[in-house]
PDB file of N, CA and C in Angstrom:
ATOM      1  N   MET N   2     -24.850 -15.641   8.870  1.00  0.00           N
ATOM      2  CA  MET N   2     -23.435 -15.633   8.597  1.00  0.00           C
ATOM      3  C   MET N   2     -22.833 -14.343   9.143  1.00  0.00           C
ATOM      4  N   ASP N   3     -21.863 -14.481  10.024  1.00  0.00           N
ATOM      5  CA  ASP N   3     -21.193 -13.325  10.611  1.00  0.00           C
ATOM      6  C   ASP N   3     -19.864 -13.089   9.905  1.00  0.00           C
ATOM      7  N   VAL N   4     -19.730 -11.893   9.355  1.00  0.00           N
ATOM      8  CA  VAL N   4     -18.500 -11.514   8.660  1.00  0.00           C
ATOM      9  C   VAL N   4     -17.832 -10.419   9.479  1.00  0.00           C
ATOM     10  N   PRO N   5     -16.545 -10.574   9.789  1.00  0.00           N
ATOM     11  CA  PRO N   5     -15.855  -9.517  10.534  1.00  0.00           C
ATOM     12  C   PRO N   5     -15.843  -8.208   9.736  1.00  0.00           C
ATOM     13  N   LEU N   6     -15.922  -7.113  10.459  1.00  0.00           N
ATOM     14  CA  LEU N   6     -15.967  -5.802   9.814  1.00  0.00           C
ATOM     15  C   LEU N   6     -14.709  -5.540   8.999  1.00  0.00           C
ATOM     16  N   TRP N   7     -13.555  -5.905   9.521  1.00  0.00           N
ATOM     17  CA  TRP N   7     -12.303  -5.645   8.798  1.00  0.00           C
ATOM     18  C   TRP N   7     -12.275  -6.394   7.473  1.00  0.00           C
ATOM     19  N   PHE N   8     -12.823  -7.613   7.451  1.00  0.00           N
ATOM     20  CA  PHE N   8     -12.838  -8.400   6.220  1.00  0.00           C
ATOM     21  C   PHE N   8     -13.774  -7.776   5.187  1.00  0.00           C
ATOM     22  N   ALA N   9     -14.939  -7.318   5.642  1.00  0.00           N
ATOM     23  CA  ALA N   9     -15.888  -6.680   4.729  1.00  0.00           C
ATOM     24  C   ALA N   9     -15.297  -5.397   4.151  1.00  0.00           C
ATOM     25  N   LEU N  10     -14.596  -4.619   4.975  1.00  0.00           N
ATOM     26  CA  LEU N  10     -13.977  -3.384   4.490  1.00  0.00           C
ATOM     27  C   LEU N  10     -12.869  -3.664   3.484  1.00  0.00           C
ATOM     28  N   VAL N  11     -12.100  -4.715   3.730  1.00  0.00           N
ATOM     29  CA  VAL N  11     -11.037  -5.074   2.787  1.00  0.00           C
ATOM     30  C   VAL N  11     -11.633  -5.494   1.450  1.00  0.00           C
ATOM     31  N   VAL N  12     -12.691  -6.299   1.484  1.00  0.00           N
ATOM     32  CA  VAL N  12     -13.327  -6.756   0.243  1.00  0.00           C
ATOM     33  C   VAL N  12     -13.908  -5.577  -0.532  1.00  0.00           C
ATOM     34  N   VAL N  13     -14.614  -4.696   0.149  1.00  0.00           N
ATOM     35  CA  VAL N  13     -15.196  -3.526  -0.511  1.00  0.00           C
ATOM     36  C   VAL N  13     -14.096  -2.616  -1.050  1.00  0.00           C
ATOM     37  N   GLY N  14     -13.023  -2.454  -0.301  1.00  0.00           N
ATOM     38  CA  GLY N  14     -11.914  -1.622  -0.760  1.00  0.00           C
ATOM     39  C   GLY N  14     -11.227  -2.180  -1.994  1.00  0.00           C
ATOM     40  N   VAL N  15     -10.972  -3.480  -1.996  1.00  0.00           N
ATOM     41  CA  VAL N  15     -10.313  -4.104  -3.146  1.00  0.00           C
ATOM     42  C   VAL N  15     -11.204  -4.029  -4.378  1.00  0.00           C
ATOM     43  N   LEU N  16     -12.483  -4.311  -4.212  1.00  0.00           N
ATOM     44  CA  LEU N  16     -13.406  -4.227  -5.345  1.00  0.00           C
ATOM     45  C   LEU N  16     -13.526  -2.791  -5.860  1.00  0.00           C
ATOM     46  N   GLY N  17     -13.557  -1.838  -4.951  1.00  0.00           N
ATOM     47  CA  GLY N  17     -13.653  -0.443  -5.358  1.00  0.00           C
ATOM     48  C   GLY N  17     -12.433   0.017  -6.137  1.00  0.00           C
ATOM     49  N   VAL N  18     -11.250  -0.399  -5.690  1.00  0.00           N
ATOM     50  CA  VAL N  18     -10.027  -0.004  -6.396  1.00  0.00           C
ATOM     51  C   VAL N  18      -9.957  -0.679  -7.753  1.00  0.00           C
ATOM     52  N   LYS N  19     -10.376  -1.946  -7.837  1.00  0.00           N
ATOM     53  CA  LYS N  19     -10.314  -2.648  -9.121  1.00  0.00           C
ATOM     54  C   LYS N  19     -11.357  -2.127 -10.111  1.00  0.00           C
ATOM     55  N   LEU N  20     -12.552  -1.790  -9.636  1.00  0.00           N
ATOM     56  CA  LEU N  20     -13.618  -1.371 -10.533  1.00  0.00           C
ATOM     57  C   LEU N  20     -13.539   0.113 -10.906  1.00  0.00           C
ATOM     58  N   ILE N  21     -13.276   0.965  -9.935  1.00  0.00           N
ATOM     59  CA  ILE N  21     -13.297   2.406 -10.178  1.00  0.00           C
ATOM     60  C   ILE N  21     -11.925   2.914 -10.604  1.00  0.00           C
ATOM     61  N   ARG N  22     -10.868   2.267 -10.161  1.00  0.00           N
ATOM     62  CA  ARG N  22      -9.470   2.622 -10.461  1.00  0.00           C
ATOM     63  C   ARG N  22      -9.151   4.075 -10.107  1.00  0.00           C
ATOM     64  N   PRO N  23      -9.305   4.446  -8.819  1.00  0.00           N
ATOM     65  CA  PRO N  23      -8.903   5.797  -8.425  1.00  0.00           C
ATOM     66  C   PRO N  23      -7.378   5.882  -8.386  1.00  0.00           C
ATOM     67  N   PRO N  24      -6.842   7.093  -8.433  1.00  0.00           N
ATOM     68  CA  PRO N  24      -5.385   7.229  -8.327  1.00  0.00           C
ATOM     69  C   PRO N  24      -4.896   6.772  -6.942  1.00  0.00           C
ATOM     70  N   LEU N  25      -3.696   6.248  -6.905  1.00  0.00           N
ATOM     71  CA  LEU N  25      -3.146   5.721  -5.652  1.00  0.00           C
ATOM     72  C   LEU N  25      -3.027   6.808  -4.590  1.00  0.00           C
ATOM     73  N   TRP N  26      -2.698   8.033  -5.000  1.00  0.00           N
ATOM     74  CA  TRP N  26      -2.552   9.105  -4.021  1.00  0.00           C
ATOM     75  C   TRP N  26      -3.883   9.412  -3.346  1.00  0.00           C
ATOM     76  N   LEU N  27      -4.993   9.282  -4.081  1.00  0.00           N
ATOM     77  CA  LEU N  27      -6.303   9.541  -3.494  1.00  0.00           C
ATOM     78  C   LEU N  27      -6.656   8.483  -2.453  1.00  0.00           C
ATOM     79  N   VAL N  28      -6.353   7.239  -2.745  1.00  0.00           N
ATOM     80  CA  VAL N  28      -6.597   6.155  -1.788  1.00  0.00           C
ATOM     81  C   VAL N  28      -5.779   6.376  -0.524  1.00  0.00           C
ATOM     82  N   LEU N  29      -4.507   6.738  -0.683  1.00  0.00           N
ATOM     83  CA  LEU N  29      -3.641   6.964   0.475  1.00  0.00           C
ATOM     84  C   LEU N  29      -4.094   8.165   1.301  1.00  0.00           C
ATOM     85  N   VAL N  30      -4.532   9.229   0.643  1.00  0.00           N
ATOM     86  CA  VAL N  30      -5.007  10.413   1.368  1.00  0.00           C
ATOM     87  C   VAL N  30      -6.270  10.080   2.167  1.00  0.00           C
ATOM     88  N   LEU N  31      -7.187   9.321   1.573  1.00  0.00           N
ATOM     89  CA  LEU N  31      -8.410   8.947   2.288  1.00  0.00           C
ATOM     90  C   LEU N  31      -8.116   8.042   3.483  1.00  0.00           C
ATOM     91  N   LEU N  32      -7.217   7.082   3.300  1.00  0.00           N
ATOM     92  CA  LEU N  32      -6.867   6.194   4.406  1.00  0.00           C
ATOM     93  C   LEU N  32      -6.163   6.953   5.525  1.00  0.00           C
ATOM     94  N   LEU N  33      -5.203   7.781   5.176  1.00  0.00           N
ATOM     95  CA  LEU N  33      -4.467   8.541   6.186  1.00  0.00           C
ATOM     96  C   LEU N  33      -5.381   9.563   6.870  1.00  0.00           C
ATOM     97  N   GLY N  34      -6.237  10.227   6.101  1.00  0.00           N
ATOM     98  CA  GLY N  34      -7.170  11.183   6.695  1.00  0.00           C
ATOM     99  C   GLY N  34      -8.142  10.534   7.653  1.00  0.00           C
ATOM    100  N   GLY N  35      -8.656   9.359   7.292  1.00  0.00           N
ATOM    101  CA  GLY N  35      -9.554   8.639   8.194  1.00  0.00           C
ATOM    102  C   GLY N  35      -8.863   8.198   9.462  1.00  0.00           C
ATOM    103  N   TYR N  36      -7.612   7.762   9.334  1.00  0.00           N
ATOM    104  CA  TYR N  36      -6.846   7.351  10.510  1.00  0.00           C
ATOM    105  C   TYR N  36      -6.585   8.539  11.436  1.00  0.00           C
ATOM    106  N   ILE N  37      -6.240   9.671  10.848  1.00  0.00           N
ATOM    107  CA  ILE N  37      -5.963  10.858  11.658  1.00  0.00           C
ATOM    108  C   ILE N  37      -7.238  11.363  12.329  1.00  0.00           C
ATOM    109  N   LEU N  38      -8.356  11.374  11.609  1.00  0.00           N
ATOM    110  CA  LEU N  38      -9.625  11.824  12.206  1.00  0.00           C
ATOM    111  C   LEU N  38     -10.089  10.896  13.321  1.00  0.00           C
ATOM    112  N   ALA N  39      -9.839   9.612  13.195  1.00  0.00           N
ATOM    113  CA  ALA N  39     -10.277   8.661  14.207  1.00  0.00           C
ATOM    114  C   ALA N  39      -9.522   8.850  15.512  1.00  0.00           C
ATOM    115  N   ASP N  40      -8.329   9.425  15.452  1.00  0.00           N
ATOM    116  CA  ASP N  40      -7.518   9.613  16.649  1.00  0.00           C
ATOM    117  C   ASP N  40      -7.462  11.079  17.074  1.00  0.00           C
ATOM    118  N   SER N  41      -8.383  11.903  16.577  1.00  0.00           N
ATOM    119  CA  SER N  41      -8.336  13.330  16.881  1.00  0.00           C
ATOM    120  C   SER N  41      -9.389  13.690  17.935  1.00  0.00           C
ATOM    121  N   LEU N  42      -9.488  14.979  18.195  1.00  0.00           N
ATOM    122  CA  LEU N  42     -10.499  15.463  19.135  1.00  0.00           C
ATOM    123  C   LEU N  42     -11.900  15.367  18.556  1.00  0.00           C
ATOM    124  N   LEU N  43     -12.019  15.217  17.246  1.00  0.00           N
ATOM    125  CA  LEU N  43     -13.327  15.128  16.605  1.00  0.00           C
ATOM    126  C   LEU N  43     -13.925  13.724  16.670  1.00  0.00           C
ATOM    127  N   SER N  44     -13.187  12.765  17.190  1.00  0.00           N
ATOM    128  CA  SER N  44     -13.684  11.388  17.183  1.00  0.00           C
ATOM    129  C   SER N  44     -15.001  11.208  17.949  1.00  0.00           C
ATOM    130  N   PRO N  45     -15.218  11.874  19.105  1.00  0.00           N
ATOM    131  CA  PRO N  45     -16.531  11.725  19.761  1.00  0.00           C
ATOM    132  C   PRO N  45     -17.676  12.286  18.912  1.00  0.00           C
ATOM    133  N   VAL N  46     -17.410  13.375  18.191  1.00  0.00           N
ATOM    134  CA  VAL N  46     -18.445  13.962  17.344  1.00  0.00           C
ATOM    135  C   VAL N  46     -18.767  13.023  16.189  1.00  0.00           C
ATOM    136  N   ILE N  47     -17.745  12.458  15.591  1.00  0.00           N
ATOM    137  CA  ILE N  47     -17.937  11.533  14.483  1.00  0.00           C
ATOM    138  C   ILE N  47     -18.653  10.277  14.975  1.00  0.00           C
ATOM    139  N   ASP N  48     -18.280   9.818  16.177  1.00  0.00           N
ATOM    140  CA  ASP N  48     -18.906   8.615  16.735  1.00  0.00           C
ATOM    141  C   ASP N  48     -20.397   8.824  16.969  1.00  0.00           C
ATOM    142  N   THR N  49     -20.795   9.961  17.502  1.00  0.00           N
ATOM    143  CA  THR N  49     -22.224  10.207  17.727  1.00  0.00           C
ATOM    144  C   THR N  49     -22.966  10.409  16.412  1.00  0.00           C
ATOM    145  N   ALA N  50     -22.300  10.988  15.419  1.00  0.00           N
ATOM    146  CA  ALA N  50     -22.949  11.184  14.121  1.00  0.00           C
ATOM    147  C   ALA N  50     -23.155   9.854  13.396  1.00  0.00           C
ATOM    148  N   VAL N  51     -22.231   8.939  13.575  1.00  0.00           N
ATOM    149  CA  VAL N  51     -22.346   7.646  12.909  1.00  0.00           C
ATOM    150  C   VAL N  51     -23.411   6.779  13.571  1.00  0.00           C
ATOM    151  N   LYS N  52     -23.509   6.873  14.878  1.00  0.00           N
ATOM    152  CA  LYS N  52     -24.501   6.070  15.614  1.00  0.00           C
ATOM    153  C   LYS N  52     -25.818   6.731  15.499  1.00  0.00           C
TER     154      LYS N  52
END
């Protein structure tokens, strides 16, 4: 069974927010920080570290 990555991330995110109930500002900071890091000069370093 092949599940798209975006769908798996959405499911894990929704379950995490419902079960752990972090503050909304923390969720927004993590999402915005990840988006900014993915488009920064550090993206090649992060890409090699993840692989």
